[in-house]
Coordinates of C-alpha atoms in Angstrom, one line a residue:
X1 CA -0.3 25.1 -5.3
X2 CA -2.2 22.2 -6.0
X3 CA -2.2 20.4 -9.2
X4 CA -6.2 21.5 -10.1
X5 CA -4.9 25.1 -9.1
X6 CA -2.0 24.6 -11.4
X7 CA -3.7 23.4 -14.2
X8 CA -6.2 26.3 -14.1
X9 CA -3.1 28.5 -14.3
X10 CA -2.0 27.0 -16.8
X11 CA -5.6 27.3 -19.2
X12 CA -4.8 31.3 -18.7
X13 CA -1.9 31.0 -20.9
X14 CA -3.5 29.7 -23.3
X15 CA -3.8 26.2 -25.5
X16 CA -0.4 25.9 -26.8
X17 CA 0.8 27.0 -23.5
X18 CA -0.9 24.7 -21.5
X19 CA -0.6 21.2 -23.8
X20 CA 3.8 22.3 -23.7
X21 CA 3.5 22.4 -19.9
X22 CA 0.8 19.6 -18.7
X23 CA 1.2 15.5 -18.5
X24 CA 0.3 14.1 -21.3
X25 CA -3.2 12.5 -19.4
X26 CA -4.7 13.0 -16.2
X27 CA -7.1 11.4 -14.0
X28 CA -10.1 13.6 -13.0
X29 CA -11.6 13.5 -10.2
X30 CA -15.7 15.6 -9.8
X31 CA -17.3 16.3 -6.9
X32 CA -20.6 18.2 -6.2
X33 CA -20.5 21.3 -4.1
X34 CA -17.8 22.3 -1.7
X35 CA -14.8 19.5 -1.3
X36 CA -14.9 17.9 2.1
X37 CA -12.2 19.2 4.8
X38 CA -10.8 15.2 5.1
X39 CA -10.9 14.5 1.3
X40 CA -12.6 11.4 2.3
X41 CA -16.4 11.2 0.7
X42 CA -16.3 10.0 -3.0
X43 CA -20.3 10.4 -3.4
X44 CA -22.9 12.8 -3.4
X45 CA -26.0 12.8 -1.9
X46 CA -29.0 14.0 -3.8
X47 CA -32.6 14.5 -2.4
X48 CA -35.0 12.9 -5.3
X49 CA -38.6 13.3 -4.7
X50 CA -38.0 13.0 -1.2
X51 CA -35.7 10.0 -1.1
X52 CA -31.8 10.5 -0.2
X53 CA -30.4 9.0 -2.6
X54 CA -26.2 8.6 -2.5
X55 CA -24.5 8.5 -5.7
X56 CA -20.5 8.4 -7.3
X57 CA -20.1 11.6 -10.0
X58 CA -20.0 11.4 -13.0
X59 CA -21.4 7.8 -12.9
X60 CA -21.7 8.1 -16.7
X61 CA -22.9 11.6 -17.0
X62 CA -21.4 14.4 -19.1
X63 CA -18.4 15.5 -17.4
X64 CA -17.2 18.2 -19.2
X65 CA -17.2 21.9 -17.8
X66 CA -19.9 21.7 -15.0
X67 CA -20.6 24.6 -12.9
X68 CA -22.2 22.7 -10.2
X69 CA -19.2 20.4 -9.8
X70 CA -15.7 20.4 -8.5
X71 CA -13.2 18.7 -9.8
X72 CA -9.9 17.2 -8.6
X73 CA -6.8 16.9 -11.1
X74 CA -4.2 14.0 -10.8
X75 CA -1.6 14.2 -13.8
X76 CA -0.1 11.1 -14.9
X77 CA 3.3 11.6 -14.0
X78 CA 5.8 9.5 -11.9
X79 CA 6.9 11.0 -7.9
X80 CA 10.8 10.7 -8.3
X81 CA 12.3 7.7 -6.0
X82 CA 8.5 5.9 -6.2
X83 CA 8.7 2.1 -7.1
X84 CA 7.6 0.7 -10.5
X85 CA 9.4 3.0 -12.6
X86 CA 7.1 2.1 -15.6
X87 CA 3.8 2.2 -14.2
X88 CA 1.5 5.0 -12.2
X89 CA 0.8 3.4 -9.2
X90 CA -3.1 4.6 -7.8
X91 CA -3.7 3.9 -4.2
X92 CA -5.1 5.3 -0.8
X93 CA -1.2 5.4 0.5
X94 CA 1.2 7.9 0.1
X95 CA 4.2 5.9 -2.0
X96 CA 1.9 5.7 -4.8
X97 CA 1.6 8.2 -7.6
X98 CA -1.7 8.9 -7.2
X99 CA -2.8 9.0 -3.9
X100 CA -6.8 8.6 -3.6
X101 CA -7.9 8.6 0.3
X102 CA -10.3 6.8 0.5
X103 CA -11.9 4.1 2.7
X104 CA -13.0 1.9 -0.7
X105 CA -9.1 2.2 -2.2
X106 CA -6.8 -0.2 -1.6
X107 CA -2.6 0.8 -0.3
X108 CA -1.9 -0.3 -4.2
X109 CA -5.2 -0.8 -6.4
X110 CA -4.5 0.0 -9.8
X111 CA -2.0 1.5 -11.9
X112 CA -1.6 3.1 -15.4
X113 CA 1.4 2.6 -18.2
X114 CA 2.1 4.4 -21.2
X115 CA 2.4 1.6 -23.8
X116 CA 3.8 2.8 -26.9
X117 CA 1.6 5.2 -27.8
X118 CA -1.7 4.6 -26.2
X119 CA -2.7 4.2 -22.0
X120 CA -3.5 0.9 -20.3
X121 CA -5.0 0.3 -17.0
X122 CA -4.7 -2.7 -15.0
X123 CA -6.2 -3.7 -11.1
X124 CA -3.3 -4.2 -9.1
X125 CA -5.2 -7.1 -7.1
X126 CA -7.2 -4.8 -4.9
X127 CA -10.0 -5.6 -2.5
X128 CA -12.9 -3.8 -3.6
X129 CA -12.0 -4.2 -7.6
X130 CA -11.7 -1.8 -10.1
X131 CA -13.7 -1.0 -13.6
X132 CA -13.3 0.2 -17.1
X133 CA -16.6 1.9 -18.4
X134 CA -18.7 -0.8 -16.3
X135 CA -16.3 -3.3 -16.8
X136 CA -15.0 -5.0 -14.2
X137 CA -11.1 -4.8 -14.6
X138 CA -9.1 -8.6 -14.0
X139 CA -6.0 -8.2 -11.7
X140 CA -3.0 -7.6 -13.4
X141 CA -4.7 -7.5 -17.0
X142 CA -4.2 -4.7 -18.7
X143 CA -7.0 -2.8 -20.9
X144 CA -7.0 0.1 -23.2
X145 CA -7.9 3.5 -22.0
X146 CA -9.4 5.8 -24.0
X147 CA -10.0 9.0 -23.3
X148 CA -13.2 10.7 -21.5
X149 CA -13.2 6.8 -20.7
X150 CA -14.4 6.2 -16.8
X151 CA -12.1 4.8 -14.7
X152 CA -13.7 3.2 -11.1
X153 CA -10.8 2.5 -8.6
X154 CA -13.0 1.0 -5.4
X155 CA -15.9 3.6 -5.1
X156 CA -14.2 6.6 -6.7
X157 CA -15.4 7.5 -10.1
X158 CA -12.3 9.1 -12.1
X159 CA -12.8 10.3 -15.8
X160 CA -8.9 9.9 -18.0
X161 CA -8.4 12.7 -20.1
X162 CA -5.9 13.5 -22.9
X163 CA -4.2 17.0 -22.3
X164 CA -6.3 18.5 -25.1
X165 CA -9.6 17.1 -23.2
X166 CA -8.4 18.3 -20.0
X167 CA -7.8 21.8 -21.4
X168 CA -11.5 21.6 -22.9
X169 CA -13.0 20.2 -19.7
X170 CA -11.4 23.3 -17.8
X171 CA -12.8 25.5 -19.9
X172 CA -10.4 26.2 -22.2
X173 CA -11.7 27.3 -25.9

């Protein structure tokens, strides 16, 4: 079972249920239709008046609970044996915690760290940079993540959310 299947499983239980049993924050990942078979495609393409135009979800859009999208779940947790013990390592190869494949993500691009009690983000001196919100991340400077914040490793768009804001974005009531 995958961890989107899991966490779906787990919103049956219930709220209490499911905050006991998820990471504390995940990284979410929409999509628009049916998920490609490679996992590859990070956009969208959207016929406007004629024009194809080819666009990153959410891109700033409302993210929560959308019935024309499909989303990905990564929970911020650590693989046991993986390097940096005090960081979540995000990157397109498979040592990292969060494994992203994608043509646009670097082997190590970014990574998260639970500080205390509130998220940072840094770029781990990728090629094709990374943003907070818009805002171009510095290598190796860590930044404040809030949640519902946007988080933009290479071209992949990926929305942090608290466990409560997961639960909501799920569906959860």
């Amino acid at each position: 079972m995958d961890a989107t299947a899991h966490y779906r499983h787990l919103l049956q239980l219930g709220r209490e249920e499911f905050l006991a049993s998820s990471a504390p924050a995940a990284l979410v990942r929409y999509r628009s239709g049916a998920l490609p078979d490679d996992g590859g495609s990070a956009t969208l393409t959207i016929d406007q008046d004629g024009e194809t135009v080819e666009e990153t979800m959410p891109h700033g859009r409302e993210f929560m609970t959308r019935e024309d999208a499909n989303m990905e779940v990564y929970p911020l947790t650590k693989k046991p044996g993986a390097s940096f013990q005090d960081r979540i390592t995000i990157g397109r190869t498979p040592n990292n915690d969060i494994v992203i494949v994608d043509h646009s993500v670097s082997r190590l691009h970014a990574y998260l760290r639970y500080d205390g009690n509130i998220w940072v983000v840094a770029d781990a001196g990728s090629k094709n940079g990374s943003w907070l919100d818009r805002s171009a991340l510095e290598a190796r400077k860590e930044r404040k993540l809030g949640s519902k914040a946007i988080l933009r490793i290479g071209d992949v768009d990926l929305t942090f959310l608290s466990a409560p804001d997961l639960y909501t974005a799920l569906g959860g009531i």
